[in-house]
Coordinates of C-alpha atoms in Angstrom, one line a residue:
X1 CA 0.0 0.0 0.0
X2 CA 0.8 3.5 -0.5
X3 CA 2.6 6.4 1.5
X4 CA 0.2 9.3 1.1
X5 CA 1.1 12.8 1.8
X6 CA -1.7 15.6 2.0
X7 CA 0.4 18.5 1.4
X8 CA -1.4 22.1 2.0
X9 CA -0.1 25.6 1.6
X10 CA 0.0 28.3 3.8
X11 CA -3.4 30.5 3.2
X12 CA -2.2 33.1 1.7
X13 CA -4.0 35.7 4.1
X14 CA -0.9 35.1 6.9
X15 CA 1.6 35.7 3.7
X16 CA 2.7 39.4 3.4
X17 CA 5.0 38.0 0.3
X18 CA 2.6 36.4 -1.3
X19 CA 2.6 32.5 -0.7
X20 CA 4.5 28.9 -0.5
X21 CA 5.9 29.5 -3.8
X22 CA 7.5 32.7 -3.9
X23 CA 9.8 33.1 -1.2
X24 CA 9.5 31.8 2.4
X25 CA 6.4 33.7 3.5
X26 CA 3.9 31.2 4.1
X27 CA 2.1 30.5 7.5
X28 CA 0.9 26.7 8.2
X29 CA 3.2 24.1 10.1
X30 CA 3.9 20.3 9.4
X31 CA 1.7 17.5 11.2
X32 CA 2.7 14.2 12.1
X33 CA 1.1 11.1 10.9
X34 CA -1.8 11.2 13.0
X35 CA -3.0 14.3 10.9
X36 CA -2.9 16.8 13.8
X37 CA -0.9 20.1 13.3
X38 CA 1.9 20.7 15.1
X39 CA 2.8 24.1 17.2
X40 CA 3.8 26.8 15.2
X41 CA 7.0 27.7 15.5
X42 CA 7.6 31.5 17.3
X43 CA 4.1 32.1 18.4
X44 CA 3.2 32.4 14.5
X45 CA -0.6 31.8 14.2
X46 CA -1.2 28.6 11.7
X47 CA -4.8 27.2 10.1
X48 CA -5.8 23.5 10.9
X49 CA -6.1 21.4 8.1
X50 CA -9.4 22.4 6.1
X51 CA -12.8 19.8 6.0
X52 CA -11.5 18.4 2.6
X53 CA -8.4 17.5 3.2
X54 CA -9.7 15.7 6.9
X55 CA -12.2 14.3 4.7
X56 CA -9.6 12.9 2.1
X57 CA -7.1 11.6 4.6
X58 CA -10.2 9.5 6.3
X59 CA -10.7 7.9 2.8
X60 CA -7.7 7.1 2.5
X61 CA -7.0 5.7 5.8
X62 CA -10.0 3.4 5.0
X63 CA -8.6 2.1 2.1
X64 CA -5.3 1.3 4.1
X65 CA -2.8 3.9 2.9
X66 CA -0.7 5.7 5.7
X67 CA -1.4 9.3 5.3
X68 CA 0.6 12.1 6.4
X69 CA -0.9 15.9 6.5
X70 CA 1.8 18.6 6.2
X71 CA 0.8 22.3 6.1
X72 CA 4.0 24.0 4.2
X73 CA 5.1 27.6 5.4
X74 CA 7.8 28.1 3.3
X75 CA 9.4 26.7 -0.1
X76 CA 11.7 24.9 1.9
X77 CA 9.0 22.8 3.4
X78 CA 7.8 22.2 0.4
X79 CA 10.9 20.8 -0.7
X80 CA 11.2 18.5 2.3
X81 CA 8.2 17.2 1.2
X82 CA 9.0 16.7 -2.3
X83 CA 12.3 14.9 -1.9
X84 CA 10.6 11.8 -0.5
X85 CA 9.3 11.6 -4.1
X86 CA 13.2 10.9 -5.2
X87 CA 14.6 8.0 -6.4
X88 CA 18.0 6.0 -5.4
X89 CA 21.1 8.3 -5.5
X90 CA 22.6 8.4 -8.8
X91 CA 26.2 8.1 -9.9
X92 CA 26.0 11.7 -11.7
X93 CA 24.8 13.1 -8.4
X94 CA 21.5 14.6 -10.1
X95 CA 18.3 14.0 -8.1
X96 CA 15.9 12.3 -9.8
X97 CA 11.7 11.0 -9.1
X98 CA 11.5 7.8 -8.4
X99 CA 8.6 5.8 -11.3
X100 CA 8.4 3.4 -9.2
X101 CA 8.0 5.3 -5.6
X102 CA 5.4 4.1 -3.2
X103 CA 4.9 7.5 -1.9
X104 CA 2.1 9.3 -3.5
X105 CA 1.4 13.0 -3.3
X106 CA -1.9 15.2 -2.7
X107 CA -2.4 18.8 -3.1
X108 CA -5.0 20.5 -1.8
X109 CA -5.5 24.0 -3.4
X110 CA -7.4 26.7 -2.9
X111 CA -6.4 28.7 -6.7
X112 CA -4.3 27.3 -9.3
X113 CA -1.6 29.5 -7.9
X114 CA -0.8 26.8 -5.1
X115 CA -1.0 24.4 -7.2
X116 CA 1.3 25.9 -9.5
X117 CA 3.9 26.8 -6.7
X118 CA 4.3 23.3 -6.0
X119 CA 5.1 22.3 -10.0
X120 CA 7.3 24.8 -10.1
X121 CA 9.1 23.1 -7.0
X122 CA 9.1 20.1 -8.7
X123 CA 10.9 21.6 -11.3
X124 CA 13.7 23.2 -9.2
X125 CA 14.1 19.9 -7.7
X126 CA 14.6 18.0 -10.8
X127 CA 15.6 20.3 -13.8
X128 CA 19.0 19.0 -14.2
X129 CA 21.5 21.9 -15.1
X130 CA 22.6 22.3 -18.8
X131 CA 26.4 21.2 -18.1
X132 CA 25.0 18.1 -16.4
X133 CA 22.2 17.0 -18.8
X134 CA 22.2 13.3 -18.7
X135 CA 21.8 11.2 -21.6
X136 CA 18.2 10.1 -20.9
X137 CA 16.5 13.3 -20.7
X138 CA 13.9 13.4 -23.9
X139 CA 15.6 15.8 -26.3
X140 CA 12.6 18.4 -26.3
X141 CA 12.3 19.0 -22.3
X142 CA 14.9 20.0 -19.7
X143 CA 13.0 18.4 -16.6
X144 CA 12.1 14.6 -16.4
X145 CA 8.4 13.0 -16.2
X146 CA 7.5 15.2 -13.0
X147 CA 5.4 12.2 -10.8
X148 CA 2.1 12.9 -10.8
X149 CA 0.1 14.6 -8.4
X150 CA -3.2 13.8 -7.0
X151 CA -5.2 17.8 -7.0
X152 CA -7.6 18.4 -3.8
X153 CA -9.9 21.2 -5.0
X154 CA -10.3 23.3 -1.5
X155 CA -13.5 25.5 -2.8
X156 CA -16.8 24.4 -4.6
X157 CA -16.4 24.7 -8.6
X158 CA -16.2 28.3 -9.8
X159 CA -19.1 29.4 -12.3
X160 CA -19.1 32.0 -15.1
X161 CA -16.1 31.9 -18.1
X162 CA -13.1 31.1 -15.6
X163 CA -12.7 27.4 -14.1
X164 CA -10.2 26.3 -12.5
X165 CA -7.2 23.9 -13.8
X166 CA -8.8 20.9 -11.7
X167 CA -12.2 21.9 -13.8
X168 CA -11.0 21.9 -17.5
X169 CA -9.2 19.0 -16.7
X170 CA -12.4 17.2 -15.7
X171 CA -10.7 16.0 -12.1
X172 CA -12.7 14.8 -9.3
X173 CA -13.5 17.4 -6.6
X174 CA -15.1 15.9 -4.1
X175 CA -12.6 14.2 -1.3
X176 CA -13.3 10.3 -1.8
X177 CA -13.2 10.6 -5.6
X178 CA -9.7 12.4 -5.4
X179 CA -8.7 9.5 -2.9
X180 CA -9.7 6.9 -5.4
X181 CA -8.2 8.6 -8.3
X182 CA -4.7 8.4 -6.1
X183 CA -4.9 5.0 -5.0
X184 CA -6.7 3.1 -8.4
X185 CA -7.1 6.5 -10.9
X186 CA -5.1 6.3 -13.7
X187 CA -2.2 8.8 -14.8
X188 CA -3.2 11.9 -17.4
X189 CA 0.7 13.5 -18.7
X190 CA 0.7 17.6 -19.2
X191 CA 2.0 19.8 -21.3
X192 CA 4.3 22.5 -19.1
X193 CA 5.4 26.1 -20.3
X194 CA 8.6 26.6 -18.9
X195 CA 9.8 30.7 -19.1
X196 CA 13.3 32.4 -18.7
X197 CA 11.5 34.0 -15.2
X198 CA 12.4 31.0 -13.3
X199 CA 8.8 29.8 -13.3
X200 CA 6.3 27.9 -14.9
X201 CA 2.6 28.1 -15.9
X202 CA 0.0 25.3 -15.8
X203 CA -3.1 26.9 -17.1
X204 CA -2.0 30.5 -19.5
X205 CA -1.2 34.0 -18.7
X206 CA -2.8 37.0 -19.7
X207 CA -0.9 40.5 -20.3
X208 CA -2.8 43.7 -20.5
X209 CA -5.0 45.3 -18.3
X210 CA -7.9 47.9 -17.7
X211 CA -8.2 51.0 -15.3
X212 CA -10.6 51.4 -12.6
X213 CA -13.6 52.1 -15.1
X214 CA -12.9 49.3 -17.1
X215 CA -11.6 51.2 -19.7
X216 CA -9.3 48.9 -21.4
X217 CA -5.6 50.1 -20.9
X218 CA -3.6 49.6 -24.6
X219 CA -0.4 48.3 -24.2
X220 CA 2.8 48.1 -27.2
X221 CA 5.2 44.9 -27.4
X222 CA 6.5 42.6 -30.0
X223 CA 4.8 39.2 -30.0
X224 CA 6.4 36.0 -31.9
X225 CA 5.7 32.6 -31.7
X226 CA 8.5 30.4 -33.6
X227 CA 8.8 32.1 -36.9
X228 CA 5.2 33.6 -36.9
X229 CA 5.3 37.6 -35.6
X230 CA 1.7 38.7 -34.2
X231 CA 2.7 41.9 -33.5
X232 CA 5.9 43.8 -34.1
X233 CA 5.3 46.6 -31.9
X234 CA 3.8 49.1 -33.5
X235 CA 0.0 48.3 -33.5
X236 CA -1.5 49.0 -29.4
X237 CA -2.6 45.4 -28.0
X238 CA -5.8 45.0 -26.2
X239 CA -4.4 41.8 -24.5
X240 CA -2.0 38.9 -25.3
X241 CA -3.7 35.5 -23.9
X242 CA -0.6 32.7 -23.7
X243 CA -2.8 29.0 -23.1
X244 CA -1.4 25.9 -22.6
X245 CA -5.3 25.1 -21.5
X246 CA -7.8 27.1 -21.6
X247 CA -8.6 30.0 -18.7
X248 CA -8.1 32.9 -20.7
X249 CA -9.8 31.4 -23.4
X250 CA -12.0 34.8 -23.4
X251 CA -11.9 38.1 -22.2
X252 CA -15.0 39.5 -21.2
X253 CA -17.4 38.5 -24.3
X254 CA -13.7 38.8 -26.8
X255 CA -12.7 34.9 -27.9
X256 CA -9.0 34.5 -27.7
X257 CA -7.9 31.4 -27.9
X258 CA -9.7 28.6 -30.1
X259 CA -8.6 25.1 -29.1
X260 CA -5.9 24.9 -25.9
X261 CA -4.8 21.7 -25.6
X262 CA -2.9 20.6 -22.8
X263 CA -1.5 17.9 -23.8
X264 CA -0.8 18.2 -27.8
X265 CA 2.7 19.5 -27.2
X266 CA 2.2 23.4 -28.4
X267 CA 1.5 26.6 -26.7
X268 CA -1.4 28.8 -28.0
X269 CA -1.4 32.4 -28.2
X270 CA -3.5 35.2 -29.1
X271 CA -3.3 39.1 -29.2
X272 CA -6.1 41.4 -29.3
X273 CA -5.5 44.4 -31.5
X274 CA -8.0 47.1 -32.1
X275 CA -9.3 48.2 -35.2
X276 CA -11.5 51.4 -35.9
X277 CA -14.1 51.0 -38.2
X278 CA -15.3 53.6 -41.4
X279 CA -18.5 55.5 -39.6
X280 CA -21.4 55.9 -41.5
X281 CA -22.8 58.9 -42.0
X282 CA -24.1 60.6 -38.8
X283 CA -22.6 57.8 -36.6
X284 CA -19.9 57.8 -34.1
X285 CA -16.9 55.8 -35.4
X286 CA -16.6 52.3 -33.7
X287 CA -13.6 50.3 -32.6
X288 CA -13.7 46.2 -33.5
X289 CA -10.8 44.1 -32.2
X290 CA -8.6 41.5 -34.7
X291 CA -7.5 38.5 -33.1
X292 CA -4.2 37.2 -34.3
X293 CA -3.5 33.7 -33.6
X294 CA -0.5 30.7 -33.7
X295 CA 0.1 27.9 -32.2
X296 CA 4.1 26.4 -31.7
X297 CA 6.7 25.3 -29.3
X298 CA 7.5 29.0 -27.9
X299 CA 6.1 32.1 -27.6
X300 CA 8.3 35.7 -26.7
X301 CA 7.3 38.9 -25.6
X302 CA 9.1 41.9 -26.0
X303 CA 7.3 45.2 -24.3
X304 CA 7.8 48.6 -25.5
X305 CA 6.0 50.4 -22.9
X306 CA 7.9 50.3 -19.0
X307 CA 5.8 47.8 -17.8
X308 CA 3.1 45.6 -18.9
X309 CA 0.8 43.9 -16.1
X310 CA -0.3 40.3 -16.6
X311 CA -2.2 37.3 -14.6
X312 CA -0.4 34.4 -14.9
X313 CA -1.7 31.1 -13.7
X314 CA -3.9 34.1 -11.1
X315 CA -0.7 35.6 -9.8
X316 CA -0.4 39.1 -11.2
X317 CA 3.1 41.1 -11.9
X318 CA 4.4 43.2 -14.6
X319 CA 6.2 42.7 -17.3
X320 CA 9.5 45.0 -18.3
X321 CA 12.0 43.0 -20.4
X322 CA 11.6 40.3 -22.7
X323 CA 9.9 36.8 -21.2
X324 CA 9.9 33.6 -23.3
X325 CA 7.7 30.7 -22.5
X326 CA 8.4 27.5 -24.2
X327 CA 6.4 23.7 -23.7
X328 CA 7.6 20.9 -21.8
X329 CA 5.9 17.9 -23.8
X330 CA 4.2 15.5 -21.1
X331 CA 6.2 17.0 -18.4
X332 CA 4.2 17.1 -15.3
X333 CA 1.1 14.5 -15.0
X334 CA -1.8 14.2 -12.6
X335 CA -4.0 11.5 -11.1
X336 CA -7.6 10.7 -12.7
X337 CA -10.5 9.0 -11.7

């Protein structure tokens, strides 16, 4: 039977810098096997584990598995929990996940931003370094197959144009069926963009942004994906949606992306570009938008204007230099039911 580990980030309420994921500002603390949270260490104030992850635990305690809750504070608890996922040491030194591990790993999330700070661990963990890239390694990726997760949706599935990661995907929300899916679910492979930041994206970003009326907020970059050039800096850009699925799909009632496809080895992207139409007579002139689309293996951005803000995978920032995103083929993988 299996090793199960319920991992939980630090809400994000007792994070001033934002999260397990981005620097070591989390709040939560690690429990022992018997599920109950230890102290927190120097009188910080830390949440017991939510109803859906005592719920899961039970379920899988029922089915025999010994389960383990840990409530990360910090990348580096994180990271403690991800190297039980390792395999044997190597000869070349690299650390490496295990195929054949018995440990098996949950995350309960309450945005796709957890979730996504916990891939991204993965990948520091196992993204060998380019002067040590061992012979094995697929010739199109620079991680491994990432083991697959097991994804514990922490709120109720989100209505209107935006679903979550676990929603597109079609994964089991409720506790017992995400239980199942780790112990006897089968194993779905993902796509994963990759991008010069030092991070990763599960679901798309979206650059571009509107002021406090709404009003959208025009924005100048060069856009390229492989050889194709969306934009090259002149025309003003409504938005740029980057999908590797499909959550900014649309923007408002604008389609941006037509087909995502998480798992067909290409990165979609889209740029929103207005167009002013010819007025007829005695009417005010109009603006329509032109959607420029390609599909392929990388996508860069290039701003002209200082700073461009974006949402990516739900975590916002701004963009100021070049980024490139490229795919990972099959790189990171979840559990099914």
């Amino acid at each position: 039977m299996y090793d199960v580990v319920l991992l939980t980030l630090g809400s994000e309420r007792d994070a001033p810098g934002g999260g397990c994921g981005g620097g070591d500002a989390c709040c939560g603390g690690a429990s022992g096997a018997t599920g109950k949270p230890a102290g927190p260490p120097d009188g910080q104030r830390c949440e017991t584990p939510r109803v859906p992850v005592l719920a899961c635990a039970d379920a899988l305690t029922a089915r025999g598995a010994r389960v383990e809750t840990v409530v990360a504070r910090s990348d580096a608890e994180v990271d403690g929990v991800l190297a039980r996922l390792d395999a044997p040491a190597r000869p070349d030194g690299l650390a490496w996940p295990d195929p054949d591990s018995k440990v098996r790993l949950v995350v309960a999330v309450a945005s796709d931003a957890q979730l996504r700070a916990v891939v991204r661990r993965l990948v520091r963990r196992y993204a060998p370094p380019p002067s040590r890239r061992p012979a094995e390694l697929a010739g199109d990726r620079t991680v491994p197959d990432l083991p697959p997760v097991g994804v514990l949706p922490l709120d109720p599935a989100r209505g209107g144009p935006h679903r979550d990661l676990a929603a597109q995907l079609g994964l089991p929300r409720d506790p017992a069926a995400v239980a199942a899916a780790v112990l006897d679910g089968g194993v779905r492979r993902l796509d994963l963009l990759r991008n010069d930041g030092g991070s990763v994206t599960l679901d798309g970003a979206l650059l571009g942004a509107a002021d406090e009326a709404g009003r959208p907020l025009h924005w100048r970059g060069r856009v390229e994906v492989d050889d194709a050039v969306l934009s090259d800096g002149a025309d003003p850009i409504l938005a740029c949606a980057i999908g590797n699925a499909g959550g900014y799909a649309t923007l408002d009632s604008l389609p941006l992306l037509t087909a995502p496809d998480p798992a067909d080895g290409r990165v979609e992207v889209a740029v929103a570009v207005p167009v002013p139409t010819r007025p007829r007579l005695g009417r005010k002139k109009k603006i329509r938008y032109e959607v420029r689309r390609a599909r392929g293996r990388a996508v860069a951005v290039i701003p002209r204007d200082e700073r461009v803000p974006f949402l990516d995978d739900g975590v916002e920032g701004e963009l100021s230099r070049k980024r490139s995103w490229w795919t990972e083929p099959g790189a990171w993988a979840v559990f099914t039911g």
